[in-house]
mmCIF file of C-alpha atoms in Angstrom:
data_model
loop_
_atom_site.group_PDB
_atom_site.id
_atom_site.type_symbol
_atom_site.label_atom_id
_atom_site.label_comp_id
_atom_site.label_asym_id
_atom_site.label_seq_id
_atom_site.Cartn_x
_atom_site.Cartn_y
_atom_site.Cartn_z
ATOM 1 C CA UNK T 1 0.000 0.000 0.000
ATOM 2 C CA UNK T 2 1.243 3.427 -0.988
ATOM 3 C CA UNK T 3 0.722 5.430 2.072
ATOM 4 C CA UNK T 4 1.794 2.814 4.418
ATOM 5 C CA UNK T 5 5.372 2.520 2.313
ATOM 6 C CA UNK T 6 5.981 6.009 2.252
ATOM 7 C CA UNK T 7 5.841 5.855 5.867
ATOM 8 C CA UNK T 8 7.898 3.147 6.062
ATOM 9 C CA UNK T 9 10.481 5.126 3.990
ATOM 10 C CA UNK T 10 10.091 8.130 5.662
ATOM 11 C CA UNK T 11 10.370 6.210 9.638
ATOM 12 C CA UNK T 12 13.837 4.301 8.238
ATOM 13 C CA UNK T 13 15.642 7.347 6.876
ATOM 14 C CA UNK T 14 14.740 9.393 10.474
ATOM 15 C CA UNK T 15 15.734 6.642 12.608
ATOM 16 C CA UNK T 16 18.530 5.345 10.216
ATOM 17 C CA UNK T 17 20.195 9.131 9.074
ATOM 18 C CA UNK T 18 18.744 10.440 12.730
ATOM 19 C CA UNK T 19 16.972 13.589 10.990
ATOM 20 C CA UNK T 20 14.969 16.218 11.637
ATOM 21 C CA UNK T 21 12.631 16.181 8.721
ATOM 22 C CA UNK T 22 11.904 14.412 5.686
ATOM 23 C CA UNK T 23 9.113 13.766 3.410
ATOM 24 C CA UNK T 24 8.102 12.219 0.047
ATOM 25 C CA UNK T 25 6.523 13.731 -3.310
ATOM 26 C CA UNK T 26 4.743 11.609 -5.280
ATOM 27 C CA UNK T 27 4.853 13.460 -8.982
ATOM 28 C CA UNK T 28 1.317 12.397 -11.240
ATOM 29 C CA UNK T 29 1.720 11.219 -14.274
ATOM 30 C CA UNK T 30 -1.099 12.672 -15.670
ATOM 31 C CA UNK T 31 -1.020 15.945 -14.823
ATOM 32 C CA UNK T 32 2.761 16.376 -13.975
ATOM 33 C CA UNK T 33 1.816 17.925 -10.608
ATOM 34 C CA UNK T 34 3.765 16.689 -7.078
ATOM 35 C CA UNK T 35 1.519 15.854 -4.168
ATOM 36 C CA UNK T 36 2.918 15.028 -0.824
ATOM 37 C CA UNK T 37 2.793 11.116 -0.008
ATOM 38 C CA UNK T 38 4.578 11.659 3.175
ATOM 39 C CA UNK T 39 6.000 14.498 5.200
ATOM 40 C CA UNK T 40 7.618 15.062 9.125
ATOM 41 C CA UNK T 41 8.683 17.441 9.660
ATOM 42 C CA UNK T 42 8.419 19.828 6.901
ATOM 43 C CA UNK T 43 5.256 22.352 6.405
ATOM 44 C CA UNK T 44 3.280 20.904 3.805
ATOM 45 C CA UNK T 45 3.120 24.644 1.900
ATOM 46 C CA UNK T 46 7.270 24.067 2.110
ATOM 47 C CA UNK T 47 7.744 20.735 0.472
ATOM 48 C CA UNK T 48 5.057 22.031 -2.256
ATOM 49 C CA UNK T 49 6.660 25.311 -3.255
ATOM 50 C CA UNK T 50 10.232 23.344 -3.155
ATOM 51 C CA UNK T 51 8.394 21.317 -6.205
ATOM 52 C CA UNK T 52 6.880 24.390 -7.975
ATOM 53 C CA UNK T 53 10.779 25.517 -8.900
ATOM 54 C CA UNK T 54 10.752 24.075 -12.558
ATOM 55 C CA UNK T 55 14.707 24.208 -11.745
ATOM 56 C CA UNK T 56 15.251 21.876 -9.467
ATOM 57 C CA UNK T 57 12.677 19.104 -11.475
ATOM 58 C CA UNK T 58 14.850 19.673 -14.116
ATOM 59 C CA UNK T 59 18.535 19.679 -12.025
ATOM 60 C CA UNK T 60 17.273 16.166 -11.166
ATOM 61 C CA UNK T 61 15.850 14.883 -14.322
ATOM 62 C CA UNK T 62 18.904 15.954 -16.194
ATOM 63 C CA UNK T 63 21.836 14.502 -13.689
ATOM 64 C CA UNK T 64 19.938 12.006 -12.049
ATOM 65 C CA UNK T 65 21.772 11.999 -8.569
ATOM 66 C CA UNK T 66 21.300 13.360 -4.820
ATOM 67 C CA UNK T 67 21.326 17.226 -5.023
ATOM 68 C CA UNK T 68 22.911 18.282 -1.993
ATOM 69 C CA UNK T 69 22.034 21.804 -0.664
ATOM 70 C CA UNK T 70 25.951 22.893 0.490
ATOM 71 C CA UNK T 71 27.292 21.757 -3.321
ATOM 72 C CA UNK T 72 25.102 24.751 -5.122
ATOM 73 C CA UNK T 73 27.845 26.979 -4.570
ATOM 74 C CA UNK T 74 30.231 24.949 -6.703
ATOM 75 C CA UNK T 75 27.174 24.559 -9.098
ATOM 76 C CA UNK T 76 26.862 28.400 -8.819
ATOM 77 C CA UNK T 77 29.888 28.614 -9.876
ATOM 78 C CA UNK T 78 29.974 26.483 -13.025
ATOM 79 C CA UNK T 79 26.694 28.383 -14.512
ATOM 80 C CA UNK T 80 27.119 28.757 -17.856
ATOM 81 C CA UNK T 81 24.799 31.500 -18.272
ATOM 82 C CA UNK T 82 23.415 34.467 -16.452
ATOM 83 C CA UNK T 83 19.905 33.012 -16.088
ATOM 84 C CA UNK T 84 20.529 29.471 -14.889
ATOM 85 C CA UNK T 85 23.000 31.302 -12.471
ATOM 86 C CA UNK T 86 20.343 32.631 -10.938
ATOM 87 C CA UNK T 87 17.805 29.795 -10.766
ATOM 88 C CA UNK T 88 20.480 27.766 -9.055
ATOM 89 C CA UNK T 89 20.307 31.060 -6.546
ATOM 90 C CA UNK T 90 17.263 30.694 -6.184
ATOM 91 C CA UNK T 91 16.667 26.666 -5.833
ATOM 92 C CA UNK T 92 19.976 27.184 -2.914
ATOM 93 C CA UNK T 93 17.916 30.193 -1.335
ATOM 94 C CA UNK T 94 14.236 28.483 -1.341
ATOM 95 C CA UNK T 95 16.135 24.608 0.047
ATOM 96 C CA UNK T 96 17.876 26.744 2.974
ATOM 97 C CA UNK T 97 14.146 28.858 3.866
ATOM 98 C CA UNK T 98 12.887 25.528 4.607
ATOM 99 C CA UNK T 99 15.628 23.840 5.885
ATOM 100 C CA UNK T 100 16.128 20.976 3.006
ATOM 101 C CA UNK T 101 19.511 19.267 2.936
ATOM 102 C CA UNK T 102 19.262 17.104 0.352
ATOM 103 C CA UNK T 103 16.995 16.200 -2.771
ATOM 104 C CA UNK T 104 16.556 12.664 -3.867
ATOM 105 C CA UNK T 105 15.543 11.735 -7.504
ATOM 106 C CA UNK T 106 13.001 8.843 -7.404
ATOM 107 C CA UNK T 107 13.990 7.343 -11.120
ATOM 108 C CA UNK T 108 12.048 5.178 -13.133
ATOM 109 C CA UNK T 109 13.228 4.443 -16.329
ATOM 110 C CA UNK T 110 14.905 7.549 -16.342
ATOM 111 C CA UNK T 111 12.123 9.448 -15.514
ATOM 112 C CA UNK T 112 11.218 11.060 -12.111
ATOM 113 C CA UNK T 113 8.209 9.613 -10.626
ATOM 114 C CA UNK T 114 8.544 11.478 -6.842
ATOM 115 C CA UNK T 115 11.567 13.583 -5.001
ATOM 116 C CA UNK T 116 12.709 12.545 -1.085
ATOM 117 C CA UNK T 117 13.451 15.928 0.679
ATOM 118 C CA UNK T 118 15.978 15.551 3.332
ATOM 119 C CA UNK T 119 16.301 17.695 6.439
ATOM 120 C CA UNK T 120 19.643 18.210 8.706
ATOM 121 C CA UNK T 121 21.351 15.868 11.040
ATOM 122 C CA UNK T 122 20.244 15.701 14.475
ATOM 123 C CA UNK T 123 23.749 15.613 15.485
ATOM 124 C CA UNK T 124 24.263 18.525 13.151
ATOM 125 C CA UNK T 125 27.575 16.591 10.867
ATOM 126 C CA UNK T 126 27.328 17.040 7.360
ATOM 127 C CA UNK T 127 26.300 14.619 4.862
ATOM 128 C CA UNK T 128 29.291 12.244 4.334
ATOM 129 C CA UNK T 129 29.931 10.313 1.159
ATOM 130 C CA UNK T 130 28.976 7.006 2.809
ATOM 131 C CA UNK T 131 25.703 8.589 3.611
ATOM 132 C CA UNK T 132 25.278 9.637 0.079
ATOM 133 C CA UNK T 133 26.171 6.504 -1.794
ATOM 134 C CA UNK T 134 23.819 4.834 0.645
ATOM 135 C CA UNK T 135 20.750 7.247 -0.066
ATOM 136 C CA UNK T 136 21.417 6.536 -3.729
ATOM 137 C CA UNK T 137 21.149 2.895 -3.196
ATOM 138 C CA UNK T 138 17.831 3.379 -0.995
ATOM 139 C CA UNK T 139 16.247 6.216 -3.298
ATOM 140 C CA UNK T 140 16.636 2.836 -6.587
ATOM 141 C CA UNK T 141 15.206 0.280 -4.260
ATOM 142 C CA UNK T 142 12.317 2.757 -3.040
ATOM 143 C CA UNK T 143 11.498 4.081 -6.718
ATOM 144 C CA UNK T 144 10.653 0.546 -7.398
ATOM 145 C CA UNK T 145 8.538 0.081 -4.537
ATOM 146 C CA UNK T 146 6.676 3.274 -4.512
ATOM 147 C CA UNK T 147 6.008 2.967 -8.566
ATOM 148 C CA UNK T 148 5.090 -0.336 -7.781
ATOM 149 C CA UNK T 149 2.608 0.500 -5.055
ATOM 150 C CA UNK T 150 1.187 3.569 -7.148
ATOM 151 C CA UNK T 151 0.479 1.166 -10.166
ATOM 152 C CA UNK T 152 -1.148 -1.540 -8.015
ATOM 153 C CA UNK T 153 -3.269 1.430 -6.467
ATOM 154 C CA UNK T 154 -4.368 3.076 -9.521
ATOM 155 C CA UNK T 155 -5.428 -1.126 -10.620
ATOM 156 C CA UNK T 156 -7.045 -1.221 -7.605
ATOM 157 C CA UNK T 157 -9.162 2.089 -8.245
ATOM 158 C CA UNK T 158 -9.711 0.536 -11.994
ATOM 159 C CA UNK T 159 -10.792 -2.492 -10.934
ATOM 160 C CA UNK T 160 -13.035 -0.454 -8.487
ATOM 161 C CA UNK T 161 -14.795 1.994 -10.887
ATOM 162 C CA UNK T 162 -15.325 -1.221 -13.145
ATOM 163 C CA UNK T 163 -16.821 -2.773 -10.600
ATOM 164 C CA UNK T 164 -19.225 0.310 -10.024
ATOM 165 C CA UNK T 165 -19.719 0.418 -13.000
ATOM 166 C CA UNK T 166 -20.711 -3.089 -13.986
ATOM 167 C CA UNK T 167 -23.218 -2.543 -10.854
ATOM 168 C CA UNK T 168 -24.622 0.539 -12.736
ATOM 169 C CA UNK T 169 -25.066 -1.424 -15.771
ATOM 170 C CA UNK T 170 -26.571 -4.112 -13.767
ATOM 171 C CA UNK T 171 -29.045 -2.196 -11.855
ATOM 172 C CA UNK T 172 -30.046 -0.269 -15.297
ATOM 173 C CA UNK T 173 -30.629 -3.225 -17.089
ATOM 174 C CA UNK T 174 -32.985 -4.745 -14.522
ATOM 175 C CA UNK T 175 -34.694 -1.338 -14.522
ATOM 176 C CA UNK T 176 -35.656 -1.773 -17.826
ATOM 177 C CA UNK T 177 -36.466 -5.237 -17.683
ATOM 178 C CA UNK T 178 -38.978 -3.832 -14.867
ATOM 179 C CA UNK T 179 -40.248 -1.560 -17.956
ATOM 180 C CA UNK T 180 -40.111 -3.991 -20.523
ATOM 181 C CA UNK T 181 -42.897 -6.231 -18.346
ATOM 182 C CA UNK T 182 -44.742 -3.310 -16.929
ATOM 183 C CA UNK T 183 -44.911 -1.986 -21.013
ATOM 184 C CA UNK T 184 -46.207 -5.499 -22.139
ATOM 185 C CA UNK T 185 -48.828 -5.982 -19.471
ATOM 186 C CA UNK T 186 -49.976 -2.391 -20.451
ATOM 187 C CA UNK T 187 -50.148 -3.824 -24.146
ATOM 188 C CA UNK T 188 -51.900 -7.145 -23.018
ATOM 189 C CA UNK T 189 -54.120 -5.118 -21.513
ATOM 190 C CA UNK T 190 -55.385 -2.734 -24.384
ATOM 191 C CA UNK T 191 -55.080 -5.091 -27.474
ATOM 192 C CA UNK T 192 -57.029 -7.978 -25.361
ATOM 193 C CA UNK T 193 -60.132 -6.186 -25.483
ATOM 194 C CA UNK T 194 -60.819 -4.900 -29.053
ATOM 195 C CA UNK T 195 -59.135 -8.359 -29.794
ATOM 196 C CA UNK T 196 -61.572 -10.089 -28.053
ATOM 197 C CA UNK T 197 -64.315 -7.812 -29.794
ATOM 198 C CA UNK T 198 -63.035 -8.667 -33.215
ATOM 199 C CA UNK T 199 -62.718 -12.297 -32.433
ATOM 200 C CA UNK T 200 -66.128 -12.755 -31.197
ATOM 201 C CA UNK T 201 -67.676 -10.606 -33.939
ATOM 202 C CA UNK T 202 -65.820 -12.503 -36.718
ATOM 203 C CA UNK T 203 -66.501 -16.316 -35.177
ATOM 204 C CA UNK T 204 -70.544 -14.759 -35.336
ATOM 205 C CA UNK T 205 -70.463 -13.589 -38.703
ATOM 206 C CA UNK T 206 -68.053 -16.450 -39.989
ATOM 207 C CA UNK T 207 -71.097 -18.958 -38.633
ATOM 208 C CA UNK T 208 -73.632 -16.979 -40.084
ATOM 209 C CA UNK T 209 -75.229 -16.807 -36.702
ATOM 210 C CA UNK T 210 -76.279 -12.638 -36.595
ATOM 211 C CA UNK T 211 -79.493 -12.107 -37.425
ATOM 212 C CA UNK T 212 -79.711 -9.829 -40.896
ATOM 213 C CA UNK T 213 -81.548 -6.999 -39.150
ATOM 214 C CA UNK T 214 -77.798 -7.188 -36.807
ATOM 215 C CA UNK T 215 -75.377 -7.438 -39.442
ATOM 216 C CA UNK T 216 -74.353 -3.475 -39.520
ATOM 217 C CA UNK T 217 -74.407 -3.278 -36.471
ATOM 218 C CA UNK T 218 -71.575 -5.580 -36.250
ATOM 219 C CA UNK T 219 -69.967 -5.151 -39.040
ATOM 220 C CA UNK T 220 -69.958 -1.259 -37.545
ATOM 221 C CA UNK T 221 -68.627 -2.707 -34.036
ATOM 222 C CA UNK T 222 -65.650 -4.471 -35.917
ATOM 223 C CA UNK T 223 -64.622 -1.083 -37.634
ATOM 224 C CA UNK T 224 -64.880 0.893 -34.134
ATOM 225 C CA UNK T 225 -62.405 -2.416 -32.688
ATOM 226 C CA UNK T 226 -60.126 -1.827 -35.396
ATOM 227 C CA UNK T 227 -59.706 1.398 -35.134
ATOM 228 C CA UNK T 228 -59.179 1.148 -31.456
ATOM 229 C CA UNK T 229 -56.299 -1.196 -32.135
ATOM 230 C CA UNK T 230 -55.253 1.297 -34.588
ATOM 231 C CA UNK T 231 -54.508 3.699 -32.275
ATOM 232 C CA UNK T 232 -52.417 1.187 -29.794
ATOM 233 C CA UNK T 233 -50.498 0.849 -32.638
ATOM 234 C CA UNK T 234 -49.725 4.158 -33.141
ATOM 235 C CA UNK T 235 -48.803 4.989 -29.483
ATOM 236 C CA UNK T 236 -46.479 1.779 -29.157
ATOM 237 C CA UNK T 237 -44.867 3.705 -32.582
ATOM 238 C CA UNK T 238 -44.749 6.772 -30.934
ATOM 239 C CA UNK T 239 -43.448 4.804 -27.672
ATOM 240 C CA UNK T 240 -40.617 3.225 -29.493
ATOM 241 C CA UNK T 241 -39.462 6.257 -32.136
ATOM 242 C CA UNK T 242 -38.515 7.797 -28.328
ATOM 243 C CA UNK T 243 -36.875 5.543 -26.634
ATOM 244 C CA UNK T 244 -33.201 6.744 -25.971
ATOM 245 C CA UNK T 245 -33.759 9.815 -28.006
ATOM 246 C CA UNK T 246 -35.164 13.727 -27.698
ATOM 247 C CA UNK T 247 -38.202 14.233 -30.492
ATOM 248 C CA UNK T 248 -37.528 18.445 -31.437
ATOM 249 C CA UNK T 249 -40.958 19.932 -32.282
ATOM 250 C CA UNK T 250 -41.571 20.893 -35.756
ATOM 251 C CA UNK T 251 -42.942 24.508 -35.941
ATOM 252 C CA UNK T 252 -45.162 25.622 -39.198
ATOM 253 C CA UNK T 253 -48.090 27.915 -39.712
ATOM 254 C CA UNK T 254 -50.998 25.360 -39.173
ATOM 255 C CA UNK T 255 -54.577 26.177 -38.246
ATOM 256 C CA UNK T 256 -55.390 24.070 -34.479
ATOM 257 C CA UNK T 257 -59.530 24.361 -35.668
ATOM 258 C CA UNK T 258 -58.778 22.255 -38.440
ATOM 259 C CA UNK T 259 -56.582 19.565 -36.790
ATOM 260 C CA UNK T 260 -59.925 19.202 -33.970
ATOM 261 C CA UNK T 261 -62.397 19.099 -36.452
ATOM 262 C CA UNK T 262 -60.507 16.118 -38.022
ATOM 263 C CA UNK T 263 -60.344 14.219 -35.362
ATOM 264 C CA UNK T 264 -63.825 14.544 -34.399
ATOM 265 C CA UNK T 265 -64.817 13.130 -37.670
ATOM 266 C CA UNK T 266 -62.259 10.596 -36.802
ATOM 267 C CA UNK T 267 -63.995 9.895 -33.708
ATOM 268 C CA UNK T 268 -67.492 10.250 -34.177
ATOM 269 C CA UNK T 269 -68.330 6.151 -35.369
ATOM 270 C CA UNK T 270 -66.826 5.443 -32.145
ATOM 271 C CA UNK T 271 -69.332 7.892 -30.184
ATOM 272 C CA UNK T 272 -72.173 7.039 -32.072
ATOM 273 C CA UNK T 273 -71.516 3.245 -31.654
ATOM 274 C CA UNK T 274 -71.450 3.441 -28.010
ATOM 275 C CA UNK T 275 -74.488 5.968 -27.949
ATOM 276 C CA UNK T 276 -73.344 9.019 -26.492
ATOM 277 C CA UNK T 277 -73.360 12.652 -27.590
ATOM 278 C CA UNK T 278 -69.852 13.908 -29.200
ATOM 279 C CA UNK T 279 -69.644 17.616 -30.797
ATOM 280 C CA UNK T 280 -67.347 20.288 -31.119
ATOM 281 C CA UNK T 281 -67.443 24.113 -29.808
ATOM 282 C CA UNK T 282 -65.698 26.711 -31.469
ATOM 283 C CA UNK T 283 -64.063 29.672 -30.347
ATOM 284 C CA UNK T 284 -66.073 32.684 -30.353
ATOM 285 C CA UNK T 285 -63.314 35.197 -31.517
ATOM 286 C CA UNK T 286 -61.336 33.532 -34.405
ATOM 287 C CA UNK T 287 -58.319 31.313 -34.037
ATOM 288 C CA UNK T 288 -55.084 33.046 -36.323
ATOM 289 C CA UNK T 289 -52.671 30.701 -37.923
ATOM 290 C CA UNK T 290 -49.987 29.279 -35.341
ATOM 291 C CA UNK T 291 -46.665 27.621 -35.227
ATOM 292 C CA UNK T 292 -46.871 24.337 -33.907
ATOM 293 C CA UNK T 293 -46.001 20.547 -34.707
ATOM 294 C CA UNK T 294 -49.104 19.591 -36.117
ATOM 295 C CA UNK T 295 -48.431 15.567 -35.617
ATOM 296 C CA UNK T 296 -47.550 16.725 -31.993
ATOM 297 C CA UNK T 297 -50.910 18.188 -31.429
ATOM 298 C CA UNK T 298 -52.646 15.798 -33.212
ATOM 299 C CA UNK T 299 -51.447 13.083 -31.300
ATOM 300 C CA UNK T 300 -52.049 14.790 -28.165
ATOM 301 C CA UNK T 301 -56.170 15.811 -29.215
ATOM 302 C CA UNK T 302 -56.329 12.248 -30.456
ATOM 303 C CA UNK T 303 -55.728 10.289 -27.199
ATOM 304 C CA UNK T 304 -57.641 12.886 -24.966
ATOM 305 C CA UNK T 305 -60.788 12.021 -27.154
ATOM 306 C CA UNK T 306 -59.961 8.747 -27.209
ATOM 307 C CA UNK T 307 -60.036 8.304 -23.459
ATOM 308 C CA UNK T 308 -62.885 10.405 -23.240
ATOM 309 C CA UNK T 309 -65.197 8.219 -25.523
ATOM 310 C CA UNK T 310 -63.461 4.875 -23.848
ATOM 311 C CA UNK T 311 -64.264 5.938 -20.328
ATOM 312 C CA UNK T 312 -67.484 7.508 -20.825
ATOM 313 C CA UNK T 313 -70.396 4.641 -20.438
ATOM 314 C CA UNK T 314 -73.496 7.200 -20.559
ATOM 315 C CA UNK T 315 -73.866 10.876 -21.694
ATOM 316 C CA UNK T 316 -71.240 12.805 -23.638
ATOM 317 C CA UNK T 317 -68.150 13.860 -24.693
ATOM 318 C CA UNK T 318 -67.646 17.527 -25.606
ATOM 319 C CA UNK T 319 -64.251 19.408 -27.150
ATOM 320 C CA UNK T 320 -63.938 23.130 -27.181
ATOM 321 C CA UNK T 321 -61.653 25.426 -28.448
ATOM 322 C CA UNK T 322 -61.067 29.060 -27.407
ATOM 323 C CA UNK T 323 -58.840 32.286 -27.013
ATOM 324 C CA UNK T 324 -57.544 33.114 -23.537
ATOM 325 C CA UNK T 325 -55.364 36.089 -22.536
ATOM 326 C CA UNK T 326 -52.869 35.736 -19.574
ATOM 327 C CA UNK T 327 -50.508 38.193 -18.462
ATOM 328 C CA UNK T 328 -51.369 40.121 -22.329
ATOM 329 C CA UNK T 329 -50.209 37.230 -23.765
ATOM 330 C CA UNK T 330 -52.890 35.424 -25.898
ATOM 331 C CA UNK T 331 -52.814 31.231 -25.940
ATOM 332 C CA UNK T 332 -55.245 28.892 -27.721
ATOM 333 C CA UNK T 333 -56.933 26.473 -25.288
ATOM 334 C CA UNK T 334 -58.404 22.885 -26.204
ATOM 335 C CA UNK T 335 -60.529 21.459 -23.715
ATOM 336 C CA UNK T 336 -62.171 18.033 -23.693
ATOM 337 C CA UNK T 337 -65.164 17.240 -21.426
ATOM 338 C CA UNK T 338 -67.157 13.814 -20.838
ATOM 339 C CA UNK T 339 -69.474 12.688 -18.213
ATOM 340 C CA UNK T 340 -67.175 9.359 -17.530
ATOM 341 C CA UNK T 341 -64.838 7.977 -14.739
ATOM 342 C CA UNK T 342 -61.934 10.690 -16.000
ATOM 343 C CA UNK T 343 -58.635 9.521 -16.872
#
């Protein structure tokens, strides 16, 4: 585990070296940003602004060994130009503010993964070469380990989100197997009767059982079944033209008196068959031309009147159209009455 091996690292070098601070950035390989795995010592703000000199990422990159605070001088020295002078300045300046000794590459394939910041001595000696060769040694075996540990974490969150997501897909697809039943109980439910209807009517007339006098009558009740299953039809069309998908209006100059009056002609066998009273009241003031999606509207005037005449047993069905005026805005208004059970 990442966070317990940086600790690990970090608890050897202050008990091994006997220091006063260390700590370990981890650099993303992603975004290229250091975040700190592991710090004692140090302030966190400290170990981040250390990372945020472009200099020293590069120092490291490009010589690939311990940079060691009290050796800037000599590298101060052996500029060769006015500006890197000065960022080796700087880097020496911004290591003593927060007390840094030494910087240690974490390599990996020749690229830096992470940096180990080193504090001072307890005992206050300098760094020796011993100590140096062996913080090489420990900075290879650790860049292994850490890159190690990062990969296995970032397989670990993989495997996670996969899992999640596998769940997600799961629980989806059971939703809409829910929806797939519920939709074909619905359809069971409206096709059975007009089905039914049709069946019984047909079997009659096939046997030559109806009486003469009954004959339009049934023929008439097989035309008001079949249109009933007509429009099932067209709302399991409508149903499945918008599954997964957004339907954008169509907007034209249509007139909304003549799309009514067609589907009261539409509807009036149906009304009549059943016995009840269907008509149509116009607006008073005249209806202009609008923009609308006149299969849109249709379809909507279509199933209100349809589940008007359905539900209503006795009495009758009555669609109106008017001009209202809200707020000085003026809106059409379709309204469809019946003395049934509602919707």
């Amino acid at each position: 585990e990442l966070d317990k091996l940086a600790f690990l690292i970090t608890d050897t070098l202050i008990k091994t070296m006997r220091l006063d601070k260390t700590g370990i950035l981890m650099r993303d390989p992603k975004t290229g940003k250091y975040e700190i795995q592991k710090i004692f010592g140090f302030k966190e703000d400290n170990g981040i602004s250390l990372v945020k000199d472009n200099f020293l990422t590069e120092w490291l990159t490009k010589f690939q060994k311990p940079l060691v605070c009290e050796e800037l001088t000599f590298a101060t020295r052996d500029a060769k130009s006015d500006s890197e002078r000065e960022s080796v300045i700087k880097l020496g300046k911004n290591m003593n503010d927060i007390e840094a000794s030494i910087c240690l590459p974490l390599l990996r394939e020749d690229k830096i993964i992470g940096i180990i910041v080193l504090g001072k001595k307890l005992s206050g000696e300098p760094y020796s070469k011993q100590d140096i060769d062996l913080l090489t040694h420990l900075t290879n075996q650790a860049s292994i380990a850490l890159e190690n540990a990062r990969l296995y974490k970032e397989l670990n969150d993989l495997s996670k989100n996969l899992e999640n997501k596998i769940n997600e897909q799961v629980a989806d697809i059971k939703a809409l197997s829910e929806m797939k039943s519920q939709f074909l109980m619905i359809v069971d439910h409206q096709f059975r009767t007009p089905v039914s209807i049709i069946k019984g009517l047909a079997s009659m007339l096939n046997e030559n059982s109806v009486p003469e006098d009954k004959k339009a009558e049934f023929i008439k009740r097989l035309y008001l079944s079949s249109e009933r299953l007509s429009v099932i039809l067209d709302d399991i069309i409508i149903a499945q033209s918008l599954i997964g998908q957004k339907t954008n209006p169509v907007f034209l100059e249509n007139k909304l008196e003549e799309v009514i009056v067609g589907e009261i002609k539409k509807f009036l066998p149906q009304a009549e068959a059943k016995g009840i009273k269907f008509y149509f009241k116009k607006s008073e003031a005249p209806i202009p031309f609008m923009l609308f999606d006149k299969d849109m509207i249709t379809t909507a005037v279509s199933r209100l009147i349809d589940n008007a005449i359905l539900y209503t047993k006795i009495g009758a069905v009555a669609v109106s159209l008017s001009l209202e005026n809200k707020n000085n805005k003026e809106f059409a208004k379709i309204e469809v009455r019946d003395t049934g059970i509602g919707f």
